[in-house]
Coordinates of C-alpha atoms and ligand atoms in Angstrom, one line a residue:
M1 CA 104.2 102.3 34.1
K2 CA 102.5 99.8 31.6
P3 CA 98.9 100.6 31.0
I4 CA 97.6 97.2 32.0
R5 CA 98.9 97.8 35.5
S6 CA 97.4 101.2 35.8
I7 CA 94.0 99.8 34.9
A8 CA 94.3 97.2 37.6
L9 CA 95.3 99.8 40.1
A10 CA 92.6 102.2 39.0
G11 CA 90.0 99.4 39.3
F12 CA 91.3 98.7 42.7
L13 CA 91.0 102.3 43.8
G14 CA 87.6 102.5 42.4
L15 CA 88.4 104.8 39.5
S16 CA 87.2 104.1 36.0
A17 CA 89.9 102.9 33.6
M18 CA 89.3 106.0 31.6
N19 CA 90.6 108.2 34.3
A20 CA 93.7 106.1 35.0
V21 CA 96.6 107.5 33.2
H22 CA 99.6 107.2 35.5
A23 CA 100.1 106.0 39.0
E24 CA 101.2 109.5 39.9
E25 CA 97.8 110.8 38.7
V26 CA 95.8 108.8 41.2
S27 CA 94.7 110.6 44.3
I28 CA 96.8 110.3 47.4
E29 CA 95.4 108.9 50.6
K30 CA 94.6 111.7 53.1
D31 CA 97.5 112.0 55.4
P32 CA 96.4 113.0 58.9
H33 CA 99.9 114.3 59.7
S34 CA 100.0 117.0 57.0
Y35 CA 98.0 120.0 56.1
A36 CA 99.0 119.7 52.5
Q37 CA 96.4 119.3 49.8
P38 CA 98.2 117.3 47.2
D39 CA 95.0 116.7 45.2
K40 CA 94.9 120.5 44.5
V41 CA 98.6 121.2 43.9
R42 CA 101.8 119.2 44.3
V43 CA 105.4 120.3 44.9
T44 CA 107.5 118.6 42.3
A45 CA 110.9 120.2 43.0
L46 CA 112.6 122.0 45.8
D47 CA 115.6 124.4 45.6
L48 CA 117.2 125.3 48.9
D49 CA 119.6 128.1 49.6
L50 CA 120.6 128.1 53.3
S51 CA 123.2 129.7 55.5
V52 CA 124.1 128.4 58.9
A53 CA 124.7 130.6 61.9
F54 CA 126.2 128.4 64.7
D55 CA 126.2 131.3 67.1
K56 CA 122.4 131.6 66.9
H57 CA 121.5 128.0 66.1
V58 CA 119.7 129.1 63.0
L59 CA 119.5 128.1 59.4
S60 CA 118.2 130.9 57.2
G61 CA 117.6 131.5 53.5
A62 CA 115.0 130.5 51.0
A63 CA 113.1 127.5 49.7
T64 CA 111.9 127.7 46.1
L65 CA 109.1 125.2 45.3
T66 CA 108.1 124.1 41.8
L67 CA 104.4 123.4 41.6
N68 CA 102.1 121.1 39.6
W69 CA 98.6 122.5 39.8
R70 CA 96.1 119.7 39.6
D71 CA 92.8 121.4 40.3
K72 CA 92.2 124.3 38.0
N73 CA 90.0 126.0 40.7
A74 CA 92.7 125.9 43.3
C75 CA 94.1 129.3 44.4
E76 CA 96.0 128.4 47.6
L77 CA 99.1 126.4 48.4
V78 CA 99.1 125.0 51.9
L79 CA 102.4 124.0 53.4
D80 CA 103.5 122.3 56.7
T81 CA 105.7 124.3 59.0
R82 CA 106.8 124.2 62.6
D83 CA 108.3 127.1 64.4
L84 CA 109.6 128.7 61.2
A85 CA 110.0 132.5 61.0
I86 CA 108.7 133.4 57.5
S87 CA 110.0 136.8 56.2
K88 CA 108.7 137.0 52.7
I89 CA 106.9 134.9 50.1
E90 CA 107.1 135.6 46.3
S91 CA 105.6 133.9 43.3
E92 CA 106.8 133.8 39.7
D93 CA 104.4 134.9 37.0
A94 CA 104.2 133.6 33.4
T95 CA 106.8 136.1 32.2
G96 CA 109.3 135.1 34.9
K97 CA 108.8 138.1 37.1
W98 CA 108.7 137.6 40.9
S99 CA 106.2 139.5 43.1
D100 CA 105.1 139.3 46.7
A101 CA 102.4 136.8 47.6
R102 CA 100.0 137.1 50.5
Y103 CA 100.1 134.4 53.2
T104 CA 98.9 133.5 56.7
L105 CA 100.4 131.2 59.2
D106 CA 97.8 129.3 61.3
K107 CA 98.0 128.9 65.1
P108 CA 100.4 126.0 65.8
D109 CA 98.9 122.5 66.6
A110 CA 101.0 120.6 69.1
L111 CA 101.3 117.5 66.9
L112 CA 101.3 119.1 63.4
G113 CA 102.8 122.6 63.6
S114 CA 101.4 125.5 61.7
A115 CA 99.7 125.4 58.3
L116 CA 101.2 128.1 56.0
R117 CA 98.5 129.3 53.6
I118 CA 99.8 131.1 50.5
A119 CA 97.3 132.8 48.3
L120 CA 98.2 132.1 44.7
P121 CA 95.2 132.8 42.4
A122 CA 97.3 132.8 39.3
Q123 CA 98.6 129.3 39.9
P124 CA 102.3 130.2 39.4
R125 CA 104.9 127.7 38.4
Q126 CA 107.1 128.6 41.4
V127 CA 107.0 130.2 44.8
R128 CA 109.9 131.3 47.0
I129 CA 109.7 131.4 50.7
A130 CA 112.3 133.3 52.7
Y131 CA 112.6 132.0 56.2
A132 CA 114.7 131.1 59.3
T133 CA 114.5 128.2 61.6
N134 CA 113.9 128.4 65.3
P135 CA 116.9 127.5 67.6
D136 CA 114.7 124.8 69.1
A137 CA 113.7 123.3 65.7
A138 CA 112.4 119.8 66.4
G139 CA 114.3 118.4 63.4
L140 CA 117.7 119.9 64.0
Q141 CA 120.3 119.2 66.7
W142 CA 122.9 121.8 67.4
L143 CA 126.0 120.6 69.2
D144 CA 128.6 122.7 70.9
P145 CA 132.2 121.8 70.2
A146 CA 132.3 120.1 73.7
Q147 CA 129.7 117.6 72.5
T148 CA 131.7 116.4 69.5
A149 CA 134.6 114.0 69.5
G150 CA 137.0 116.6 68.3
K151 CA 135.9 119.3 70.8
K152 CA 137.0 122.1 68.4
F153 CA 134.0 122.8 66.1
P154 CA 130.3 122.9 66.4
F155 CA 128.0 120.4 64.6
V156 CA 124.5 120.5 63.3
Y157 CA 122.4 117.7 61.8
S158 CA 118.8 117.1 60.8
Q159 CA 116.5 114.2 61.5
S160 CA 113.3 114.7 59.4
E161 CA 111.5 111.4 59.8
S162 CA 108.6 111.3 60.6
I163 CA 107.3 114.8 60.4
A164 CA 110.2 117.1 61.6
G165 CA 111.2 118.1 58.1
R166 CA 108.7 121.0 58.4
S167 CA 110.8 122.5 61.2
W168 CA 113.6 123.3 58.9
I169 CA 111.9 123.6 55.5
P170 CA 108.4 124.7 54.6
L171 CA 107.0 121.7 52.7
Q172 CA 104.2 119.4 51.8
D173 CA 105.5 117.3 54.6
T174 CA 103.8 114.0 53.8
P175 CA 105.4 110.8 52.4
G176 CA 102.7 110.8 49.7
V177 CA 104.3 113.7 47.9
R178 CA 107.7 113.1 46.1
F179 CA 109.9 115.7 44.6
S180 CA 113.5 116.2 43.4
Y181 CA 115.8 118.8 45.1
T182 CA 118.8 120.9 44.7
A183 CA 120.6 122.8 47.5
H184 CA 123.2 125.5 48.0
I185 CA 124.6 125.5 51.6
H186 CA 126.8 128.2 53.0
T187 CA 129.0 127.2 56.0
P188 CA 132.0 128.5 57.9
K189 CA 135.1 127.8 55.8
E190 CA 136.6 125.1 57.9
L191 CA 133.5 122.9 58.0
R192 CA 131.8 120.5 55.6
A193 CA 128.2 120.2 54.6
V194 CA 126.7 116.9 53.5
M195 CA 123.2 116.1 52.3
S196 CA 121.0 113.2 51.2
A197 CA 121.9 114.0 47.6
R198 CA 124.6 114.0 44.9
F199 CA 127.6 116.2 45.9
L200 CA 128.1 118.6 43.1
T201 CA 131.3 120.4 43.9
G202 CA 133.4 119.4 40.9
S203 CA 135.1 116.1 40.2
D204 CA 136.0 113.6 42.9
G205 CA 138.9 115.5 44.4
A206 CA 137.0 118.7 44.5
R207 CA 134.0 116.9 45.8
H208 CA 135.8 117.1 49.1
A209 CA 137.1 120.6 48.9
L210 CA 136.3 122.9 51.8
D211 CA 135.4 126.4 50.8
G212 CA 132.2 127.2 52.8
D213 CA 130.1 126.6 49.7
F214 CA 128.4 123.3 49.0
R215 CA 126.0 122.3 46.2
F216 CA 123.8 119.3 46.0
A217 CA 121.3 117.7 43.7
M218 CA 118.9 114.8 44.3
P219 CA 117.6 114.1 40.8
E220 CA 115.2 111.3 41.9
K221 CA 111.9 112.1 43.5
I222 CA 112.0 111.5 47.2
P223 CA 109.5 112.1 50.1
S224 CA 110.2 115.0 52.4
Y225 CA 111.2 112.8 55.4
L226 CA 114.4 111.8 53.5
L227 CA 115.7 115.4 53.3
A228 CA 118.8 115.6 55.3
L229 CA 121.7 117.9 56.1
A230 CA 124.7 117.8 58.4
I231 CA 127.5 120.3 58.9
G232 CA 130.6 119.9 61.0
D233 CA 134.2 118.9 61.0
I234 CA 133.6 115.9 58.8
A235 CA 136.4 113.8 57.2
V236 CA 135.9 111.2 54.4
K237 CA 137.3 107.7 53.8
E238 CA 136.4 105.6 50.8
T239 CA 135.3 102.1 51.6
G240 CA 134.5 100.8 48.1
P241 CA 133.9 101.9 44.4
R242 CA 130.6 103.6 45.3
S243 CA 130.8 104.0 49.1
A244 CA 132.6 106.1 51.6
V245 CA 132.4 106.9 55.3
Y246 CA 132.0 110.5 56.5
A247 CA 132.7 111.1 60.2
E248 CA 134.6 113.3 62.5
P249 CA 138.3 112.8 61.9
E250 CA 138.6 111.0 65.3
T251 CA 136.1 108.3 64.2
V252 CA 136.5 108.0 60.5
A253 CA 139.1 105.2 60.4
A254 CA 137.3 102.9 62.9
A255 CA 134.1 103.5 61.0
A256 CA 135.6 102.7 57.6
K257 CA 137.0 99.4 59.1
E258 CA 133.6 98.5 60.7
F259 CA 131.7 99.2 57.5
E260 CA 134.2 97.7 55.0
D261 CA 131.7 95.1 53.8
V262 CA 129.3 97.7 52.4
E263 CA 130.1 97.0 48.8
K264 CA 129.4 93.3 49.4
M265 CA 126.1 94.2 51.0
I266 CA 125.1 96.4 48.0
V267 CA 126.0 93.6 45.5
T268 CA 124.1 91.1 47.5
T269 CA 121.0 93.2 47.6
E270 CA 121.2 94.0 43.9
R271 CA 121.4 90.3 43.1
L272 CA 118.2 89.8 45.1
Y273 CA 116.1 92.8 44.2
G274 CA 117.6 94.6 41.2
P275 CA 120.0 97.5 40.7
Y276 CA 120.9 100.0 43.4
R277 CA 119.3 103.1 42.0
W278 CA 121.0 105.9 44.0
E279 CA 124.6 105.9 42.5
R280 CA 126.5 106.1 45.8
Y281 CA 125.9 104.6 49.2
D282 CA 127.8 106.7 51.7
I283 CA 127.5 106.6 55.5
L284 CA 127.7 109.6 57.8
V285 CA 128.6 108.6 61.4
L286 CA 127.2 111.2 63.8
P287 CA 128.2 112.2 67.2
P288 CA 126.9 109.9 70.0
S289 CA 123.8 112.0 70.6
F290 CA 122.2 110.8 67.3
P291 CA 118.8 109.6 68.5
Y292 CA 118.5 106.5 66.2
G293 CA 120.6 103.5 65.2
G294 CA 120.5 104.7 61.7
M295 CA 118.4 106.8 59.3
E296 CA 118.2 105.8 55.6
N297 CA 118.7 109.3 54.1
P298 CA 119.2 108.4 50.4
R299 CA 122.8 108.2 49.2
L300 CA 123.9 109.1 52.7
T301 CA 122.8 106.9 55.6
F302 CA 123.1 108.6 59.0
A303 CA 124.4 106.3 61.7
T304 CA 125.0 106.3 65.4
P305 CA 128.6 105.6 66.5
T306 CA 127.2 103.0 68.8
V307 CA 127.1 100.5 65.9
I308 CA 130.9 100.6 65.8
A309 CA 131.4 97.7 68.2
G310 CA 134.9 96.9 66.8
D311 CA 133.9 93.4 65.7
K312 CA 131.2 94.2 63.1
S313 CA 128.6 92.5 65.4
L314 CA 126.2 95.4 65.1
V315 CA 126.5 96.2 61.4
S316 CA 123.1 94.8 60.7
V317 CA 122.0 98.4 61.3
I318 CA 123.9 99.3 58.1
A319 CA 122.3 96.4 56.3
H320 CA 119.0 97.7 57.5
E321 CA 119.6 101.3 56.2
L322 CA 121.0 100.0 52.9
A323 CA 117.9 97.8 52.5
H324 CA 115.8 100.9 52.7
S325 CA 117.3 102.0 49.4
W326 CA 114.7 99.5 48.0
S327 CA 112.0 99.2 50.7
G328 CA 111.1 102.7 51.8
N329 CA 113.2 105.0 49.6
L330 CA 112.1 103.4 46.4
V331 CA 108.7 102.1 47.5
T332 CA 107.5 104.4 50.2
N333 CA 104.6 104.3 52.7
A334 CA 102.0 106.9 51.6
A335 CA 101.1 107.8 55.2
W336 CA 102.6 106.9 58.5
R337 CA 100.0 104.2 59.4
H338 CA 101.6 102.2 56.6
V339 CA 105.1 102.5 58.0
W340 CA 105.3 98.7 58.1
L341 CA 105.7 98.8 54.3
N342 CA 108.9 100.7 55.0
E343 CA 110.2 99.1 58.2
G344 CA 108.8 95.5 58.0
F345 CA 110.1 95.0 54.4
T346 CA 113.4 96.6 55.4
T347 CA 113.8 94.3 58.4
Y348 CA 113.1 91.3 56.1
V349 CA 115.6 92.5 53.5
Q350 CA 118.1 93.3 56.3
G351 CA 117.9 89.6 57.4
R352 CA 118.5 88.5 53.8
I353 CA 121.6 90.7 53.5
V354 CA 123.0 89.6 56.8
E355 CA 122.4 86.0 55.9
A356 CA 124.2 86.4 52.6
V357 CA 127.2 88.3 54.0
Y358 CA 127.6 87.0 57.5
G359 CA 125.8 83.7 57.5
K360 CA 122.5 82.2 58.4
Q361 CA 123.4 81.7 62.0
Q362 CA 123.9 85.4 62.4
S363 CA 120.6 86.4 60.7
D364 CA 118.6 83.7 62.6
E365 CA 120.0 84.8 65.9
E366 CA 119.2 88.4 65.2
F367 CA 115.7 87.5 64.3
L368 CA 115.2 85.3 67.4
V369 CA 116.4 88.2 69.6
A370 CA 113.8 90.5 67.9
A371 CA 111.0 87.9 68.0
N372 CA 111.7 87.3 71.6
E373 CA 111.4 91.0 72.4
L374 CA 108.2 91.2 70.5
R375 CA 106.6 88.2 72.3
K376 CA 107.6 89.8 75.6
A377 CA 106.1 93.1 74.6
F378 CA 102.9 91.5 73.4
A379 CA 102.5 89.7 76.7
S380 CA 101.5 93.0 78.3
A381 CA 100.6 95.3 75.4
P382 CA 96.9 96.1 74.8
A383 CA 95.5 94.5 71.6
G384 CA 95.3 97.9 69.9
E385 CA 99.1 98.2 70.1
Q386 CA 99.7 94.9 68.4
I387 CA 98.2 95.8 65.0
L388 CA 100.4 96.1 62.0
V389 CA 98.3 98.8 60.3
P390 CA 97.1 101.1 63.1
D391 CA 94.7 104.0 63.0
L392 CA 96.8 107.1 63.6
N393 CA 94.1 109.7 63.4
G394 CA 94.7 112.3 66.1
K395 CA 97.9 110.5 67.2
D396 CA 101.6 111.4 67.0
A397 CA 103.0 110.1 63.7
D398 CA 105.8 108.4 65.7
D399 CA 103.3 106.4 67.7
S400 CA 103.5 103.9 64.9
L401 CA 107.0 103.2 65.9
S402 CA 107.5 100.2 68.0
D403 CA 108.7 96.6 67.4
V404 CA 105.4 95.9 65.6
P405 CA 106.0 97.3 62.1
Y406 CA 109.6 96.0 62.2
T407 CA 109.3 92.5 63.7
K408 CA 105.7 91.6 63.1
G409 CA 106.0 93.1 59.6
S410 CA 109.2 91.1 58.7
W411 CA 107.7 88.0 60.3
F412 CA 104.7 88.2 58.0
L413 CA 107.1 88.4 55.0
Q414 CA 109.1 85.5 56.3
T415 CA 105.9 83.5 56.6
L416 CA 105.1 84.3 53.0
E417 CA 108.6 83.2 51.9
H418 CA 108.2 80.0 53.9
R419 CA 104.9 79.2 52.3
F420 CA 105.7 80.0 48.7
G421 CA 109.4 79.1 48.7
R422 CA 112.3 81.4 48.3
E423 CA 112.5 81.3 44.6
Q424 CA 108.9 82.4 44.1
F425 CA 108.9 84.9 46.9
D426 CA 112.2 86.5 45.8
A427 CA 110.8 87.0 42.3
F428 CA 107.7 88.5 43.7
L429 CA 109.5 91.0 45.9
R430 CA 111.8 92.0 43.1
G431 CA 108.8 92.6 40.9
Y432 CA 107.1 94.6 43.7
F433 CA 110.1 97.0 44.1
D434 CA 110.2 97.4 40.4
H435 CA 106.5 97.9 39.9
F436 CA 106.1 100.6 42.6
A437 CA 109.6 102.2 42.2
F438 CA 109.6 105.9 43.1
Q439 CA 106.0 105.7 44.3
S440 CA 104.3 106.1 47.7
I441 CA 101.8 103.4 48.4
T442 CA 99.2 102.1 50.9
T443 CA 98.8 98.7 52.5
E444 CA 95.8 98.2 50.3
Q445 CA 97.9 98.7 47.2
F446 CA 100.4 96.2 48.5
V447 CA 97.6 93.7 49.2
A448 CA 96.1 94.1 45.7
Y449 CA 99.5 93.5 44.2
L450 CA 100.2 90.5 46.5
K451 CA 96.9 89.0 45.6
A452 CA 97.4 89.4 41.8
N453 CA 101.1 88.4 41.8
L454 CA 101.5 85.8 44.5
L455 CA 98.3 84.5 46.1
D456 CA 96.3 84.0 42.9
K457 CA 99.3 82.9 40.9
Y458 CA 99.9 80.0 43.3
P459 CA 96.4 79.3 44.6
G460 CA 95.8 77.4 47.8
K461 CA 99.0 78.4 49.5
F462 CA 98.0 81.5 51.5
S463 CA 94.5 82.8 52.0
E464 CA 93.4 86.4 52.0
A465 CA 91.9 85.8 55.5
E466 CA 95.5 85.0 56.6
V467 CA 96.7 88.2 55.1
N468 CA 94.0 90.1 56.9
A469 CA 94.8 88.4 60.2
W470 CA 98.5 89.5 59.9
L471 CA 97.6 93.0 59.0
H472 CA 94.6 93.7 61.2
D473 CA 94.5 91.3 64.2
P474 CA 96.5 91.5 67.4
G475 CA 99.2 88.9 68.2
I476 CA 101.2 86.7 66.0
P477 CA 99.5 83.8 64.0
A478 CA 100.3 80.5 65.7
D479 CA 101.8 79.0 62.6
A480 CA 104.4 81.8 62.1
P481 CA 107.7 80.1 61.4
L482 CA 110.6 80.6 63.8
P483 CA 114.2 79.6 62.9
S484 CA 115.8 77.2 65.3
S485 CA 119.2 77.9 66.8
A486 CA 121.2 75.1 68.4
R487 CA 123.3 77.7 70.2
F488 CA 120.3 79.5 71.6
A489 CA 118.7 76.1 72.6
E490 CA 121.9 75.2 74.4
Q491 CA 121.9 78.6 76.1
D492 CA 118.4 78.2 77.3
K493 CA 119.6 75.2 79.3
L494 CA 122.6 76.9 80.6
R495 CA 120.6 80.0 81.6
E496 CA 118.0 77.9 83.5
R497 CA 120.8 76.2 85.4
F498 CA 122.4 79.5 86.2
V499 CA 119.1 81.0 87.4
A500 CA 118.6 77.9 89.6
R501 CA 122.1 78.4 90.9
K502 CA 123.2 75.0 89.7
L503 CA 125.9 76.8 87.6
D504 CA 128.1 79.7 88.2
A505 CA 129.1 82.5 85.8
K506 CA 132.3 80.6 84.8
G507 CA 130.3 77.5 84.2
L508 CA 128.2 79.3 81.5
D509 CA 131.3 79.4 79.4
G510 CA 130.2 82.7 77.8
R511 CA 133.6 83.9 76.6
G512 CA 133.0 82.9 73.0
W513 CA 129.4 84.2 72.9
S514 CA 128.5 86.5 70.1
T515 CA 126.9 89.9 70.7
Q516 CA 123.5 88.3 69.8
E517 CA 124.0 85.5 72.3
W518 CA 124.7 88.0 75.0
Q519 CA 121.6 89.9 74.0
Y520 CA 119.5 86.8 74.1
F521 CA 121.0 85.6 77.5
L522 CA 120.5 89.0 79.2
D523 CA 117.0 89.5 77.7
R524 CA 115.8 86.2 79.0
L525 CA 117.2 86.4 82.6
P526 CA 114.6 87.3 85.2
P527 CA 114.4 91.1 85.7
K528 CA 116.1 90.8 89.0
L529 CA 119.2 88.8 90.1
G530 CA 120.9 88.7 93.5
T531 CA 124.0 90.8 94.1
A532 CA 126.2 87.7 94.4
Q533 CA 125.2 86.5 90.9
M534 CA 125.5 90.0 89.4
Q535 CA 129.0 90.3 90.9
D536 CA 129.9 86.8 89.6
L537 CA 128.8 87.6 86.1
D538 CA 130.6 90.9 86.2
A539 CA 133.8 89.5 87.5
V540 CA 134.0 86.8 84.8
Y541 CA 132.7 88.8 81.8
H542 CA 133.5 92.4 82.7
L543 CA 130.0 93.6 81.7
T544 CA 130.1 96.9 83.6
G545 CA 131.8 99.4 81.3
T546 CA 131.4 97.2 78.1
H547 CA 131.9 99.1 74.9
N548 CA 129.2 97.2 73.1
A549 CA 126.2 99.5 73.4
E550 CA 123.5 96.8 72.9
V551 CA 125.1 94.6 75.6
A552 CA 125.6 97.6 77.9
F553 CA 122.0 98.5 77.5
R554 CA 120.8 95.1 78.6
W555 CA 123.3 94.8 81.4
Y556 CA 122.4 98.2 82.9
R557 CA 118.7 97.4 82.6
L558 CA 119.4 94.2 84.7
A559 CA 121.6 96.2 87.1
I560 CA 118.7 98.6 87.8
G561 CA 116.3 95.7 88.3
S562 CA 118.7 94.0 90.6
D563 CA 119.8 97.2 92.4
Y564 CA 123.4 96.4 91.5
T565 CA 124.7 99.8 92.4
I566 CA 128.3 98.9 91.6
A567 CA 127.4 99.3 87.9
F568 CA 125.7 102.7 88.3
P569 CA 128.7 105.0 87.8
A570 CA 129.6 103.3 84.5
M571 CA 125.9 103.3 83.6
R572 CA 125.7 107.0 84.3
E573 CA 128.6 107.7 82.1
H574 CA 127.1 105.6 79.3
M575 CA 123.7 107.4 79.6
I576 CA 125.4 110.8 79.4
R577 CA 127.6 109.9 76.5
I578 CA 125.1 108.3 74.1
G579 CA 121.7 109.7 73.1
R580 CA 120.3 106.8 71.0
R581 CA 116.7 106.8 72.1
I582 CA 116.0 103.1 72.3
L583 CA 119.2 102.5 74.3
V584 CA 118.7 105.2 76.9
V585 CA 115.0 105.9 77.4
P586 CA 114.2 102.4 78.8
L587 CA 116.9 102.9 81.4
Y588 CA 115.3 106.1 82.6
E589 CA 111.9 104.2 82.6
A590 CA 113.4 101.4 84.7
L591 CA 115.1 103.9 87.1
A592 CA 111.9 105.9 87.5
K593 CA 110.1 102.9 89.1
T594 CA 111.6 103.6 92.5
P595 CA 112.0 106.9 94.4
E596 CA 115.8 106.6 94.7
G597 CA 116.0 105.5 91.1
K598 CA 114.0 108.4 90.0
R599 CA 116.3 110.8 91.9
L600 CA 119.3 109.2 90.2
A601 CA 117.6 109.4 86.8
A602 CA 116.9 113.1 87.3
Q603 CA 120.6 113.8 88.2
I604 CA 121.8 111.8 85.2
Y605 CA 119.4 113.6 83.0
A606 CA 120.4 117.0 84.2
E607 CA 123.9 116.3 83.1
A608 CA 122.9 114.5 79.9
K609 CA 120.2 116.8 78.6
P610 CA 122.4 119.3 76.7
G611 CA 123.8 116.4 74.7
Y612 CA 120.4 114.8 73.9
H613 CA 118.4 115.4 70.7
P614 CA 115.1 117.2 71.3
M615 CA 113.3 113.9 70.6
T616 CA 115.3 111.9 73.2
R617 CA 114.7 114.8 75.6
G618 CA 111.0 114.6 75.1
A619 CA 110.9 110.8 75.7
V620 CA 113.1 111.0 78.8
E621 CA 111.0 113.8 80.3
K622 CA 107.9 111.8 79.7
A623 CA 109.5 108.8 81.5
L624 CA 110.4 111.0 84.4
E625 CA 107.0 112.7 84.7
K626 CA 105.2 109.4 85.3
K627 CA 104.4 108.7 88.9
Ligands
BES1 N1 113.8 104.9 59.5 C1 114.3 104.4 60.7 C2 114.4 105.4 61.8 C3 113.2 106.2 62.1 C4 111.9 105.6 62.0 C5 113.3 107.5 62.4 C6 110.8 106.4 62.2 C7 112.2 108.3 62.7 C8 110.9 107.7 62.6 C9 115.5 103.6 60.5 O1 115.7 102.9 59.3 C10 115.5 102.5 61.6 O2 114.7 101.7 61.5 N2 116.5 102.6 62.5 C11 116.7 101.5 63.5 C12 117.7 100.5 63.0 C13 117.5 99.1 63.4 C14 116.1 98.6 63.4 C15 118.4 98.2 62.7 C16 117.1 102.2 64.7 O3 117.4 103.4 64.7 O4 117.2 101.6 65.8
ZN2 ZN1 114.3 101.4 59.1

């Protein structure tokens, strides 16, 4: 980093210019979701050596951490753990000799897990922790062969964001600390291990060899929530010069077809925001229980198979995860209350990628669907839940996850783009990614950069008061721009006539509608329709049993509201097959509103539970507990 910038940053943080050496040197905002004390000592590198026992649902081995001591009086390393069984901790002295270290494991906290306190009076360069995971580790999902597409082999995968990394690796589990990593993973011979890292097993051919022994290296410094591992019967198909799809053999061809535009997406984003800095961009398609649409694990996005609609209509999820290679993986939120810096920026960049590769109509429609959802949510959400930068003290880190950081965050950036013009705003954003590359930052750091590099550079266009309103006030500023869509406007008219029964299903002429048009239509119908109209829609458009997961979700939500029981067997099958949280939990919530619905929900859940990720389970159980 150039000195002039450090001085500006140091001044902003209230440090004297004399103290400012490097951005990495400045103190890290206290993260309420970690016990780590990065101002005393920081982990700079991790080496993992893990074996997998599918019969016991356990990963076991050792994590070796390289330390950078920052406080010469510090004599303790505090790590985050959750349900880990620690068997031995050693530290390395100056002569390279390893000896046992004393440690204690605090009583677990429901939200944070257990602090692991290691006494290290000599401030060693490295410590090694031998440990095993718990079969119920929050960050791992173990699948029996029956829960995979192939039905022959078991599967395990991690999901570390936000704070579940600590359930499979003892770490400073805060996004404010970044480190490089290497790993050696031992698996049954017939299976493949993949990680969010460079695959080290030889040249390209050998990269894909199966011998039960896999090595990885992530040379760039990443935050802990981007550590990722999956092991299973995983095949590979190249999709471009620096991209491939990994998936069960049953799924890999369809996935490669659906994601064939990935190289185009990378080139587009590079043109906008500078070089792709992670060498490869591969995608791992998980079994249907994967709880998210996608997860931006660096070099290897994890994705739900529900994005494979067959017509690329849901690939914006991939554009989103790719976008994180800049917003999030390169410039990271320093703590979870700043998650909009990850997700809002990414949603904005996602829109730009979709616009460039699939056209403005597509990106506008996707944004309008999201904006409509946010408006609906804000109509009934308490003011405190409408804030872009919330106070998360004492709260679950994942409480920050709603439409707010995504849609309100990207809407804010769209507003800036609108006001300053694309050319200026693109240059600003590119500079921002460059300036903060491989750093973890706070909203306040973003605001200081915004002020210096955009607001003050083109004065009179956007005030600081407006910035503060976006960040800290509820609602959406009245002048926030919205794209217009002729097709959605036309649909508004058709829908109104349909609701008023002046038009039947056929008269809607929906055969040519895109996935987004169907989403918009179903989202804006009243929550309850009469059986005759439901039957009419279903007969003409075959919505019950649709393979498009986003359309299915909205149709079944409407079916529940309308007590359209004809759709329930297909809905049940859908809810048992997929575990993507945002697509199933709201259906349980809708069912739980009536006593009969709640009974049905409980029956469905009993069958679905073994296939759901621990996180989806938690959310469904919460929905079913409510009276
Ligand atoms: N990083 C998120 C997923 C996530 C966020 C996991 C917070 C755990 C905690 C990922 O990039 C994401 O946003 N996924 C979305 C994709 C969509 C917005 C296109 C999802 O899973 O639905
Ligand atoms: Zn995201």
